[in-house]
XYZ file of C-alpha atoms in Angstrom:
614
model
C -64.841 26.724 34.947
C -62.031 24.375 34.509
C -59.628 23.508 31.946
C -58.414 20.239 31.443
C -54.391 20.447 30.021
C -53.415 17.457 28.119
C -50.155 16.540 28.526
C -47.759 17.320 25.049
C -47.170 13.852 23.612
C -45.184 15.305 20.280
C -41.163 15.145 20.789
C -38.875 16.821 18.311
C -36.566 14.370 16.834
C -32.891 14.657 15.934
C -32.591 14.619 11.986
C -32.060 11.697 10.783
C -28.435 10.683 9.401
C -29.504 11.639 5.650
C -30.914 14.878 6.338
C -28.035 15.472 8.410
C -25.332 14.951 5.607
C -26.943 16.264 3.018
C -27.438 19.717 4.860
C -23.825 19.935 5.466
C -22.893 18.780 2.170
C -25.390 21.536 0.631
C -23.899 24.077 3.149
C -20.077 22.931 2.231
C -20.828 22.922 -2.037
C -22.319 26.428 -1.713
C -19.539 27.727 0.121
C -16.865 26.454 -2.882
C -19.526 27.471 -5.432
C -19.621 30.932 -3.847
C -15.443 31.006 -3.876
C -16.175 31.651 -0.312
C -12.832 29.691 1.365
C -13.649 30.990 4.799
C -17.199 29.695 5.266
C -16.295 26.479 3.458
C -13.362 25.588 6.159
C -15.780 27.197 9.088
C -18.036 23.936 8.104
C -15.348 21.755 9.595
C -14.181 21.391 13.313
C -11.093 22.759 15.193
C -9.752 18.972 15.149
C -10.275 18.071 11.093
C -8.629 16.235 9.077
C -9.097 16.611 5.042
C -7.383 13.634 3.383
C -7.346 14.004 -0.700
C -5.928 11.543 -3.233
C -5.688 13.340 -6.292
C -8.958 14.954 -6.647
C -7.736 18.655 -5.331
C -4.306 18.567 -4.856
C -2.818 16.463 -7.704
C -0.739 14.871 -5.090
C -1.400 12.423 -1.940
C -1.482 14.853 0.994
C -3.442 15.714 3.920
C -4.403 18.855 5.576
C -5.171 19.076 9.565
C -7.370 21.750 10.874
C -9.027 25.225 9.668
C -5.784 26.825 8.774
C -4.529 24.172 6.673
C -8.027 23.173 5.473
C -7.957 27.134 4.176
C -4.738 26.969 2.499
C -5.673 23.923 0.257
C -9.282 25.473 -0.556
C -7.046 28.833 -1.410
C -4.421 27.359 -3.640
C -6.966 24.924 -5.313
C -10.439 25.959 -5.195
C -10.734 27.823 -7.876
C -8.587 25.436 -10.530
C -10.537 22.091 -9.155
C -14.208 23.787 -9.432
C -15.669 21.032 -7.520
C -19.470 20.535 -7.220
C -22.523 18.208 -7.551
C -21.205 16.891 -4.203
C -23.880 14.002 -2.687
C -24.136 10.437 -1.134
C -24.344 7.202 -2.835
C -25.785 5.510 0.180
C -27.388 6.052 2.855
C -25.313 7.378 6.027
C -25.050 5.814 9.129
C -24.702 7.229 12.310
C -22.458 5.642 15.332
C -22.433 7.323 18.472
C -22.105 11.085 17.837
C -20.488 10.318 14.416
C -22.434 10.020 11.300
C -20.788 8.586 8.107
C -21.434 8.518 4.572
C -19.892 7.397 1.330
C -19.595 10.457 -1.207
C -19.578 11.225 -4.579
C -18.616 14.566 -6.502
C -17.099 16.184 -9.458
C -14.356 18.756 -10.385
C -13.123 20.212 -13.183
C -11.442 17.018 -14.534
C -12.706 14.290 -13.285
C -15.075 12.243 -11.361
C -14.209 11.591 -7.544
C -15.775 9.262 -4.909
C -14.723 9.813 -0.601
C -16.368 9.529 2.595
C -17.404 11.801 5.148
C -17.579 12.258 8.870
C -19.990 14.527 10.681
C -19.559 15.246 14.566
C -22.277 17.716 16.319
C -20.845 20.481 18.122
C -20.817 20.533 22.004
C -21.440 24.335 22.120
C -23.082 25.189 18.579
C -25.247 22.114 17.899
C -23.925 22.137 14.215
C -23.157 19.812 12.593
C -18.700 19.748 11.860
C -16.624 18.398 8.949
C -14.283 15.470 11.323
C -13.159 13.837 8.399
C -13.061 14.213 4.856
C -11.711 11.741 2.099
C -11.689 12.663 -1.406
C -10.181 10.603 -4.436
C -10.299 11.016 -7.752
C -11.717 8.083 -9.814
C -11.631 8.821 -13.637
C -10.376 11.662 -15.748
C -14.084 13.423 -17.654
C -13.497 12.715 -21.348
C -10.711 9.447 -20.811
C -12.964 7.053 -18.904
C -11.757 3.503 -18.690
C -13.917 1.060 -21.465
C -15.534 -0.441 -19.267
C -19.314 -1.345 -18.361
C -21.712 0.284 -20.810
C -18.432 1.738 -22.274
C -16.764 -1.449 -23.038
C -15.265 -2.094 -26.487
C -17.405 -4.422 -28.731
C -14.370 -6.673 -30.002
C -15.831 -7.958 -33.019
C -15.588 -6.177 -36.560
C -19.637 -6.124 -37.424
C -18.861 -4.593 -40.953
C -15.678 -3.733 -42.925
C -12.741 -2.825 -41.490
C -9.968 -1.691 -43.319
C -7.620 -3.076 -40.852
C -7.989 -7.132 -41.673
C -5.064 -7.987 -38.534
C -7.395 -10.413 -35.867
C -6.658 -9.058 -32.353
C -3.937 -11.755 -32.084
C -1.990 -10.617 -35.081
C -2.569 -6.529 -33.760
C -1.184 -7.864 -30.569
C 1.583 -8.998 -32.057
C 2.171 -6.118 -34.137
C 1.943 -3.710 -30.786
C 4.637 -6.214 -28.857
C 7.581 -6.003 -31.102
C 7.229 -2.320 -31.891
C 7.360 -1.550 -28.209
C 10.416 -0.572 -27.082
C 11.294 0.532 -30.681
C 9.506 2.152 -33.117
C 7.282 3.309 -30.240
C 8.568 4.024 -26.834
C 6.314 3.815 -23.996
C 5.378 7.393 -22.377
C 5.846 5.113 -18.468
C 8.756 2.569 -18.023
C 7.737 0.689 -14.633
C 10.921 -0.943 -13.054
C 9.433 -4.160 -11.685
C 6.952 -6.457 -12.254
C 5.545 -7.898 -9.057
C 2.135 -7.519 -7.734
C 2.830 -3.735 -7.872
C 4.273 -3.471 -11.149
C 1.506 -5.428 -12.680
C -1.319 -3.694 -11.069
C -0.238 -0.816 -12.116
C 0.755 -1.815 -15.809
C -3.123 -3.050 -16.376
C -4.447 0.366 -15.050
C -2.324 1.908 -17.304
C -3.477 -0.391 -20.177
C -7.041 0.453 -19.497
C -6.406 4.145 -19.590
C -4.532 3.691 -22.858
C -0.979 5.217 -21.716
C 1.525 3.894 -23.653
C 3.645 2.132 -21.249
C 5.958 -0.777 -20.380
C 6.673 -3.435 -17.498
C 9.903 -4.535 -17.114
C 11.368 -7.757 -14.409
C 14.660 -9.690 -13.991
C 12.953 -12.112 -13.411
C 12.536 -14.774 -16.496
C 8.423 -15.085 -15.956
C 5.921 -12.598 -14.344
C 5.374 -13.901 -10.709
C 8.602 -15.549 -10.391
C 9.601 -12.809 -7.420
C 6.875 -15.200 -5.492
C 8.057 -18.190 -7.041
C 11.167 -18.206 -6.465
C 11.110 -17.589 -2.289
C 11.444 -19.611 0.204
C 8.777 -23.133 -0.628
C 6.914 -22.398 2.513
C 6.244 -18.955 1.581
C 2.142 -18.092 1.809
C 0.284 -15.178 2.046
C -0.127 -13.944 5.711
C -3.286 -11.114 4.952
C -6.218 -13.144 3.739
C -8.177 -13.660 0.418
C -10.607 -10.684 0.448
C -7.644 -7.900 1.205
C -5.284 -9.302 -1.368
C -7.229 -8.519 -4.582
C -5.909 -6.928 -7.765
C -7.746 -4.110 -9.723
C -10.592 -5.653 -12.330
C -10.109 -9.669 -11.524
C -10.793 -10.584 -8.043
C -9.652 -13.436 -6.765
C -12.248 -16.315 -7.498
C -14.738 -16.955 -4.517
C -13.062 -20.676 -4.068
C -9.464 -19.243 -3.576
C -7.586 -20.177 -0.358
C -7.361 -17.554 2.174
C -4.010 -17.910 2.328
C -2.669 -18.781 -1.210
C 0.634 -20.270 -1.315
C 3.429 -18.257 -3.219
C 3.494 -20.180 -6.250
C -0.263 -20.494 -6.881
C 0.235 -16.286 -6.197
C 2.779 -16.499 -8.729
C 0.683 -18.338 -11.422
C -1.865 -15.888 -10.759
C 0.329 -13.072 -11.481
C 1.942 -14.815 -14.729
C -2.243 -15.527 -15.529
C -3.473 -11.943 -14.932
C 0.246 -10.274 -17.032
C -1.627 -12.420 -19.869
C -5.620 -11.652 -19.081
C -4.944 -8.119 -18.943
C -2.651 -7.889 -21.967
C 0.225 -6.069 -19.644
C 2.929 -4.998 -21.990
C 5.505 -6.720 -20.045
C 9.265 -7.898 -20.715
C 10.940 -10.510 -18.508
C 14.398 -11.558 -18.788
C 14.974 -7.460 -18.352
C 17.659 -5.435 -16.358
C 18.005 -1.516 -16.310
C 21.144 -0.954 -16.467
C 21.043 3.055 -15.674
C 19.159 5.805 -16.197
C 19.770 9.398 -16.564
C 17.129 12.572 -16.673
C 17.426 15.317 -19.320
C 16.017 17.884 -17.486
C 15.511 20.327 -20.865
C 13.932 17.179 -22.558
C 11.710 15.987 -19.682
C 12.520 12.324 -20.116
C 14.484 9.601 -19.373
C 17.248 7.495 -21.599
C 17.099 4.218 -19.417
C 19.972 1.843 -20.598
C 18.103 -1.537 -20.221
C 19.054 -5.730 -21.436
C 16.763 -7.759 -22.769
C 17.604 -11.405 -22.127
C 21.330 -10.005 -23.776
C 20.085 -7.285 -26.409
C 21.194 -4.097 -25.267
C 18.384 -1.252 -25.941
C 17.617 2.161 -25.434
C 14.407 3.388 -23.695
C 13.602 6.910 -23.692
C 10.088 7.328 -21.219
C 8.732 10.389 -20.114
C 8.147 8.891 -16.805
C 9.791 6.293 -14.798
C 8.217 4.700 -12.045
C 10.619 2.077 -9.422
C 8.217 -0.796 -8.343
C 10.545 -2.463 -7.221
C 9.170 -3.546 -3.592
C 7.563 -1.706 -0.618
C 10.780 -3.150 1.019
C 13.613 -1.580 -1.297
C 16.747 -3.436 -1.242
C 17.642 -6.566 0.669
C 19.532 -4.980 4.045
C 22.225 -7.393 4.753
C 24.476 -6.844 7.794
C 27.985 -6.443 7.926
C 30.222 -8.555 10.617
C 33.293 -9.774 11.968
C 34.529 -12.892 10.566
C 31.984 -13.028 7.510
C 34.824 -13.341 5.481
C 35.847 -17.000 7.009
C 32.846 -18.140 8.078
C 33.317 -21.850 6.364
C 29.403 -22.109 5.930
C 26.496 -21.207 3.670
C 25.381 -17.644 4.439
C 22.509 -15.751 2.656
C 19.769 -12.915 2.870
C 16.373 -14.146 3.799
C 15.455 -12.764 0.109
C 17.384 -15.192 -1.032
C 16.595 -18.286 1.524
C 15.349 -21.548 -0.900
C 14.142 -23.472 1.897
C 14.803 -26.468 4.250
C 15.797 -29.035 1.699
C 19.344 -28.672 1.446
C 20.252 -28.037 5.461
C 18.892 -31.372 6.778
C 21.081 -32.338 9.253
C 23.169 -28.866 9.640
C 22.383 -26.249 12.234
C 21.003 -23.315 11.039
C 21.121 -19.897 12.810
C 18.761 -17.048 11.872
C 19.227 -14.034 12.493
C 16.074 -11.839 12.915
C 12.802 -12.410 14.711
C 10.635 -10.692 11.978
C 7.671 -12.114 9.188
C 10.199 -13.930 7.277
C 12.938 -15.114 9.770
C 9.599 -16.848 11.758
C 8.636 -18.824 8.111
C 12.103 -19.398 7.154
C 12.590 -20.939 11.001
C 9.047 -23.061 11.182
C 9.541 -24.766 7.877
C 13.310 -25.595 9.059
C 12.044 -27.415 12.150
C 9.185 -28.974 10.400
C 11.843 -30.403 8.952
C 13.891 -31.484 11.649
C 16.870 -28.701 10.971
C 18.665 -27.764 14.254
C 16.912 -24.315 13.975
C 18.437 -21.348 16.383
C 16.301 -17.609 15.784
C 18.510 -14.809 16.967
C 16.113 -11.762 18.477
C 17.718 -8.127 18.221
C 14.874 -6.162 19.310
C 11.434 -6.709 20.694
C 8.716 -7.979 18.107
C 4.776 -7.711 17.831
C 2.803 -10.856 17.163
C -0.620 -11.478 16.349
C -1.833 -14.604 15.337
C -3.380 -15.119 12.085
C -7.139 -15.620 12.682
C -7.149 -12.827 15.489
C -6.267 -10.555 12.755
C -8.717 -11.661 10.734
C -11.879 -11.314 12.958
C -11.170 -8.106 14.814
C -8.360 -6.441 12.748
C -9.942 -7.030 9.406
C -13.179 -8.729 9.851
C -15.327 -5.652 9.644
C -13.880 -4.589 6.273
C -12.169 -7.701 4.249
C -14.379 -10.993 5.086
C -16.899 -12.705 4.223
C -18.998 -11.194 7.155
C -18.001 -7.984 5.493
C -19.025 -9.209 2.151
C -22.531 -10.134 3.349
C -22.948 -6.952 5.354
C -22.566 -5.214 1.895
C -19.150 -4.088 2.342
C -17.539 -4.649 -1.033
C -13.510 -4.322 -2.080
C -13.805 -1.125 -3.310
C -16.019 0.264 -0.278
C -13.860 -0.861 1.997
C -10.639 0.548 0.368
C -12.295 3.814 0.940
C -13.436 3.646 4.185
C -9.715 2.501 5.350
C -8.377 5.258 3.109
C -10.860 8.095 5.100
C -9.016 7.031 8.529
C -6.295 9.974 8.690
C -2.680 8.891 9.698
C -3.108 10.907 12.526
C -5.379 9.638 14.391
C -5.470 5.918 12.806
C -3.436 4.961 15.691
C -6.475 5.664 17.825
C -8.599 3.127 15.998
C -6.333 0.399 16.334
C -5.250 0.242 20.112
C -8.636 -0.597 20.893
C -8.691 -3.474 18.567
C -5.132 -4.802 19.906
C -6.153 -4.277 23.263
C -9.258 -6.937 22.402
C -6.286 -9.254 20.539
C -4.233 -9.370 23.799
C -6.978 -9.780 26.481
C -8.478 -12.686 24.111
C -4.435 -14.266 23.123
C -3.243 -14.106 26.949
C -2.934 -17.188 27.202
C -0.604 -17.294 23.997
C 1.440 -14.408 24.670
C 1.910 -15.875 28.117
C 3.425 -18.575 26.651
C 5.675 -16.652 24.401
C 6.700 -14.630 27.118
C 7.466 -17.605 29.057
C 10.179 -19.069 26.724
C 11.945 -15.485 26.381
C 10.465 -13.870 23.508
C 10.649 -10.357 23.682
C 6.979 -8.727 22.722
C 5.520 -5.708 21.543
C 2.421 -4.198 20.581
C 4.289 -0.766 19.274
C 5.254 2.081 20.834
C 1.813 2.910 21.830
C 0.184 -0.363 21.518
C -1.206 0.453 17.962
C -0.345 -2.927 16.570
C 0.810 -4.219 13.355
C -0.927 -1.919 10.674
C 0.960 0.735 12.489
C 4.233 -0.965 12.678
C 3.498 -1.408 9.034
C 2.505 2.195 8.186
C 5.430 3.770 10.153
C 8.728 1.288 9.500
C 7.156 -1.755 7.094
C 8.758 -3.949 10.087
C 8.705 -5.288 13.609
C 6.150 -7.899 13.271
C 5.326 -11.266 12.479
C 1.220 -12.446 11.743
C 1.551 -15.839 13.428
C 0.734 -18.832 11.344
C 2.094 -21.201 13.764
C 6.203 -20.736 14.390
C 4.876 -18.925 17.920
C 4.045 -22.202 19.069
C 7.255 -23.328 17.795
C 9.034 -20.686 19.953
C 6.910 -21.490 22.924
C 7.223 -25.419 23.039
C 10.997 -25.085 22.643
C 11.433 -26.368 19.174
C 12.869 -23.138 17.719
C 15.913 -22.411 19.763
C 15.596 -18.943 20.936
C 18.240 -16.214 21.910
C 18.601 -12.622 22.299
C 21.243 -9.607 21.631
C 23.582 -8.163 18.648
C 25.949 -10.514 16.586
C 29.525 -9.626 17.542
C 31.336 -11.706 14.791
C 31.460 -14.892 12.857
C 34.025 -18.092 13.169
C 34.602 -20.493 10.822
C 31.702 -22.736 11.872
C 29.532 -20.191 14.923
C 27.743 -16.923 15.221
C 29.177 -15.394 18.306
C 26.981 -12.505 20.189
C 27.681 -9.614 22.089
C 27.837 -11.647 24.932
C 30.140 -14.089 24.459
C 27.349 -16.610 23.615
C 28.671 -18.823 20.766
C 25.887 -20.480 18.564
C 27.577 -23.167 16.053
C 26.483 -22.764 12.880
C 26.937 -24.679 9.425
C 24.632 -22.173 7.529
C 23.732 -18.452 8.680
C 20.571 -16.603 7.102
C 20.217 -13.146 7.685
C 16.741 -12.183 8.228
C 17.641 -8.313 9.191
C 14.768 -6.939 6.359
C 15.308 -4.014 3.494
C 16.444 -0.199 3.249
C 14.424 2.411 1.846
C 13.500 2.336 -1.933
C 15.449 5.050 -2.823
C 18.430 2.573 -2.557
C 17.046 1.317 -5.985
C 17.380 5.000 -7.280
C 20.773 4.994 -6.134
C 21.586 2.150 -8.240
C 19.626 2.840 -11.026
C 20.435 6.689 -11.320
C 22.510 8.038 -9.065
C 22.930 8.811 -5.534
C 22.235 12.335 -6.114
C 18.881 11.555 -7.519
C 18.585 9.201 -4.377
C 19.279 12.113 -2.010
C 17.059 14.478 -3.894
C 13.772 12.696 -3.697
C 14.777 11.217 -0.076
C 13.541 8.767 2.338
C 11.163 6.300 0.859
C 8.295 5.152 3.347
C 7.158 6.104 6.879
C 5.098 9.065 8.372
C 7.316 10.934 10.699
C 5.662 9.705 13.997
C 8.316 9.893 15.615
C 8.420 6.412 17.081
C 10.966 3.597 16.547
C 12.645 3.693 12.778
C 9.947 6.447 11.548
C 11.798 9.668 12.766
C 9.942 13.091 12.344
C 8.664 15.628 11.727
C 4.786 14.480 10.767
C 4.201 14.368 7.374
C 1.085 12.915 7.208
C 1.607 10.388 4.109
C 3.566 7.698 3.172
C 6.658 9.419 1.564
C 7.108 9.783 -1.363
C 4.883 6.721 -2.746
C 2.295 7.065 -5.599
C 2.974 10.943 -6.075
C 5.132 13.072 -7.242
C 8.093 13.495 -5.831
C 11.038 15.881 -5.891
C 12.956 14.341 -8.723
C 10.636 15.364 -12.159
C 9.282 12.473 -13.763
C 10.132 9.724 -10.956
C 7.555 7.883 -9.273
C 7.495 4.724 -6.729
C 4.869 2.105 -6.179
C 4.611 -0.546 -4.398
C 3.268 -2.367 -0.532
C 1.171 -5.318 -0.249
C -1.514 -6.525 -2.610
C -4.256 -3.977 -0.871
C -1.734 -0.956 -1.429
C -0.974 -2.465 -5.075
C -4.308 -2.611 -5.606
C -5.926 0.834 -3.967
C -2.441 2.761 -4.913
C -2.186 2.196 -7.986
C -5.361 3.548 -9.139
C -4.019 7.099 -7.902
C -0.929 6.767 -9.639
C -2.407 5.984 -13.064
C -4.328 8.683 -13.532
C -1.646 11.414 -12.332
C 0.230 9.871 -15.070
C -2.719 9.083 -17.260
C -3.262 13.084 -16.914
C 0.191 14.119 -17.840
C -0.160 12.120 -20.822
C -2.557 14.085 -21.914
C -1.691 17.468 -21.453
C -3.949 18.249 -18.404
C -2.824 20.608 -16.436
C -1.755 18.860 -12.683
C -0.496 21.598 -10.468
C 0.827 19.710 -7.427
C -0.296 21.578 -4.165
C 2.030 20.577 -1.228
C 4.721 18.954 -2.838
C 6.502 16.742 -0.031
C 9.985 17.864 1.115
C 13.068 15.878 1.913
C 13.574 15.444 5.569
C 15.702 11.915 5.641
C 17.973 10.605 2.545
C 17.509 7.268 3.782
C-alpha cells in the first residue's frame, strides 16, 4: 500500500500593516492603562525616539531610548491618563517600517501623532521606532468650528441689539483699557498673526501689536524683488489656505496684502503704528506691565503672558569695521535694502553670500548696477525646483495633494521625523540634488563659489534647523554668479575708505554704496531690548539643536530652543520661523496658553536649560 503526500500549498503570511499596529497599539494602551511604565517603554526599541508636542509633557521635548522613554511615562503617566489610542487610516508599510497616523486622548485634551513600527531582528516583535504625539484641542474648549460653529444670526430676541459690526467695535476700543488682554504678542508678521487668530478661535483674550503702520508691511516694505523661496502648498496659514490659483512663489507684497486681508478675515485684535517701549515681570503678580506707544499715546499693558514674535531671525546682525565711520557712501543692513532703483550707475558691494545678499545682488544686475558679492564662508545652494520635487515633493505639492497627502497630514508626518536622526533622511535626498545639478554646481564651482551641502551633507532644512543660515534656494542669481555678471570675491572685510571695501587681503573693491548682508542674532536680543539683559541671559540662546556642527554648538537638546514652550523666564514665550513653522507652531503654543487661561493644570516635564546666552 502506498500513500500519495500532497505537497503543502498553504503559506503563513506576515500580518498585514493594520493588524500589525493595532496589536502594538493595544499592547502599548494596556500597559499605561495598567500604570505599568516598564512594559509600556519595553514596547519600544533600544534606538527610540518619543517626540511629544504638548500632549504629555506640556512642553516641546523629546525623549531618546528606554531610559528616557521611562522617565517621561514616570513623571507623566499618571497626570496625562492617556487612552482610546487607534489609527485614522490605514498604515502603510515600507521596507521593514510600517507607519500609521494616530489618534488618542488624555486627560485634557484630544491629540493626533504618528507611529513607526520596526520588527525585531532577534524577537520578531514588533518595536516602538518612532512616536509623535501632539495635542490638538483642550476637552471642554474646542475651537467653533465645523458642526460646532457659531450660527451668527440672532433667530429670536436678543437682549443685546449691537450688529456684529457695532460689538466689534465695542471689543476694539476697550482693548487695551478697560480690558487687558491675558497674551500681548510683540509682532505682527506671519508669526504674530497666526498665532493671534488661534488665539481668537480659542477665545483668549489677547492682543497683536507691530511698528509697522499696516499688518504685512514687514513684507512690504523689503527689498521690491523680494518673493517667497518655499512654494505655495508649504506656506499656508492656519484656517485659510492659500487659494488653489495662488503663485507658487508669491511676491512680497501680494504676501503682504494677504497678511493685511487675513488680520481682517480673522478679526485679529491687532494694533499697528505700536512700539513696546519696556517691559518688566512682577514675579509675586505673575504678569507683565509692558510700557507700549500707540501711533504717540503712551499706554499701559498689563498681560499675563508675553510672547516676542518678532522673527525666527531676531535682530538685524550688522558688522562692525574699520573706516565705517568715513566711508563717504550709502551703507545699510540687508533688512533694510529698498532695492536697485536708487544705485543705477554706482557700484554696489555686498557683503554676504546668503538668501538675501543673492536677491539683493540678482535684482541689482538685472538692473545693470556694478554688483560685487563678498563670500565669508562656504554656502549651500539648491536650486528652486530641485527642492521642490525631491525635497518637498512628497509632502507639499500638488503630487502630494493628489496622493491624499493634505497640509495638516503632512505637518505631522514632518513633525514625527526626530531631530536626531532627521539628518539621515535628508542626505539621501541631497545626494539625488547634486548627482542630478552637477552640471550646475560645476559651474558654480568654476567661477569660485565656495559650496556646501553642510557639515554632513544634510542640506538646507538642516542648515535651517541648526543655525537658520548658510544657504541660498536658487531662483536664478547662481547663474548670475556663474556667467560672470555678479562679481564674485572671497575673505573677511578688513576696513572701509571713503569710497572702497578693503579685505583681509589687501584686495580693494570701490564702492559708492555697501549693504551688509551678514544675517540676525538670536531672539533673545529682542528680550534684551525689551526687558533686560538679565531676562535675556536667563531664558538663553534662542534657536538651534546643539549638533554640534557649524554655529549650533552643543550639547544635544533635541528641540529648537526655547521656541513655542515655556521657557525659563515665567510667562515669556517666542514664536516665530517660516510660514510652515508659523503655521504648525503656533497651534502648540495656543493651547499651552489657551490652558493657562483657564486654570488647567500644565506641569512642564523637562523644562529646557540654558546652555548659550546668545
Amino acid at each position: 500500500m502506498t500513500q500519495t503526500l500532497e505537497p503543502d500549498t498553504h503559506e503563513e503570511t506576515a500580518p498585514d500593516p493594520q493588524t500589525r499596529v493595532d496589536a502594538w497599539l493595544a499592547r502599548f494602551e494596556g500597559a499605561l492603562a495598567d500604570r505599568d511604565v516598564s512594559r509600556a517603554a519595553g514596547l519600544f526599541a533600544v534606538d527610540s525616539y518619543w517626540r511629544d508636542l504638548v500632549a504629555f509633557t506640556w512642553n516641546l521635548t523629546t525623549v531618546e531610548g528606554r531610559e528616557q522613554i521611562t522617565d517621561l511615562l514616570s513623571e507623566r503617566l499618571v497626570d496625562t491618563d492617556p487612552a482610546r489610542f487607534r489609527t485614522t487610516e490605514t498604515p502603510t508599510a515600507d521596507g521593514d517600517v510600517t507607519s500609521a497616523f494616530i489618534a488618542f486622548e488624555t486627560a485634557t485634551g484630544r491629540g493626533e501623532g504618528h507611529l513607526r513600527i520596526r520588527t525585531d531582528g532577534e524577537t520578531g516583535e514588533d518595536q516602538g521606532w518612532t512616536l509623535l504625539t501632539t495635542l490638538q484641542e483642550l476637552t471642554g474648549h474646542e475651537e467653533p468650528r465645523g458642526t460646532g460653529r457659531i450660527l451668527g444670526a440672532v433667530h429670536g430676541s436678543d437682549p443685546d441689539r449691537r450688529s456684529w459690526a457695532e460689538k466689534k467695535a465695542d471689543e476694539d476700543a476697550s482693548l487695551g483699557r478697560d480690558n487687558q488682554p491675558y497674551v500681548l504678542v510683540v509682532g505682527g508678521g506671519q508669526g504674530g498673526i497666526a498665532l493671534g487668530a488661534r488665539l481668537r478661535q480659542l477665545g483668549v483674550p489677547s492682543l497683536v501689536v507691530d511698528r509697522q503702520e499696516r499688518p504685512g508691511d514687514q513684507w512690504r516694505n523689503r527689498y521690491k524683488s523680494l518673493c517667497l523661496h518655499d512654494p505655495v502648498w508649504y506656506d499656508h496659514l492656519p484656517y485659510l489656505p492659500f487659494p488653489d490659483n495662488w503663485p507658487v512663489f508669491a511676491p512680497k507684497d501680494k504676501v503682504g496684502d494677504w497678511l493685511e486681508f487675513y488680520t481682517k478675515v480673522m478679526e485679529v485684535p491687532y494694533w499697528s503704528k505700536t512700539t513696546c517701549v519696556s517691559a518688566e515681570y512682577d514675579e509675586a503678580a505673575g504678569r507683565w506691565t509692558v510700557e507700549i506707544d500707540r501711533d504717540g499715546e503712551r499706554l499701559t499693558l498689563t498681560p499675563t503672558q508675553l510672547v516676542l514674535a518678532t522673527g525666527m531671525s531676531g535682530k538685524p546682525s550688522v558688522p562692525t569695521f574699520a573706516g565705517q565711520d568715513v566711508f563717504a557712501g550709502d551703507q545699510h543692513h540687508s533688512s533694510k535694502h529698498p532695492g536697485p532703483d536708487g544705485y543705477v550707475g554706482k557700484k554696489v558691494v555686498v557683503i554676504g553670500s546668503n538668501n538675501s545678499a543673492h536677491d539683493i545682488c540678482k535684482a541689482l544686475v538685472e538692473n545693470g548696477i556694478d554688483t560685487t558679492m563678498v563670500q565669508r564662508s562656504s554656502t549651500h545652494i539648491v536650486k528652486s525646483e530641485s527642492l521642490m520635487e525631491i525635497g518637498l515633493g512628497d509632502l507639499y505639492s500638488e503630487r502630494a495633494l493628489a496622493a491624499g497627502m493634505t497640509t495638516h497630514k503632512a505637518d505631522l508626518t514632518f513633525a514625527s521625523l526626530p531631530y536626531r536622526i532627521m539628518h539621515q533622511f535628508q542626505i539621501p535626498l541631497y545626494d539625488r540634488i547634486r548627482a542630478q545639478d552637477k552640471d550646475f554646481y560645476d559651474r558654480l564651482t568654476a567661477a569660485g563659489f565656495d559650496l556646501d551641502f553642510g557639515d554632513d551633507d544634510s542640506g538646507l532644512f538642516m542648515k535651517y534647523l541648526r543655525r537658520g543660515s548658510g544657504y541660498y534656494i536658487d531662483v536664478g542669481a547662481s547663474e548670475l554668479i556663474a556667467d560672470g555678471s555678479i562679481a564674485l570675491e572671497h575673505g573677511q572685510v578688513d576696513h572701509l575708505t571713503e569710497d572702497s571695501v578693503v579685505l583681509s587681503d589687501g584686495t580693494v573693491l570701490p564702492a559708492d554704496v555697501v549693504v551688509y548682508a551678514t544675517g540676525y542674532g538670536s531672539m533673545n536680543g529682542w528680550a534684551a531690548d525689551l526687558i533686560g539683559q538679565d531676562v535675556a541671559d536667563r531664558v538663553g540662546k534662542v534657536w538651534g539643536l546643539g549638533s554640534e556642527t557649524t554655529k549650533d554648538p552643543g550639547p544635544w537638546e533635541g528641540e529648537q530652543r526655547n521656541m513655542w514652550k515655556p521657557t525659563q523666564q515665567p510667562g515669556l514665550w517666542f514664536h516665530g520661523g517660516n510660514l510652515h513653522q508659523s503655521r504648525h507652531y503656533s497651534l502648540y503654543l495656543a493651547l499651552q496658553l489657551k490652558a493657562r487661561f483657564e486654570g488647567i493644570a500644565t506641569p512642564v516635564y523637562n523644562l529646557a536649560e540654558v546652555h548659550h546666552l546668545s
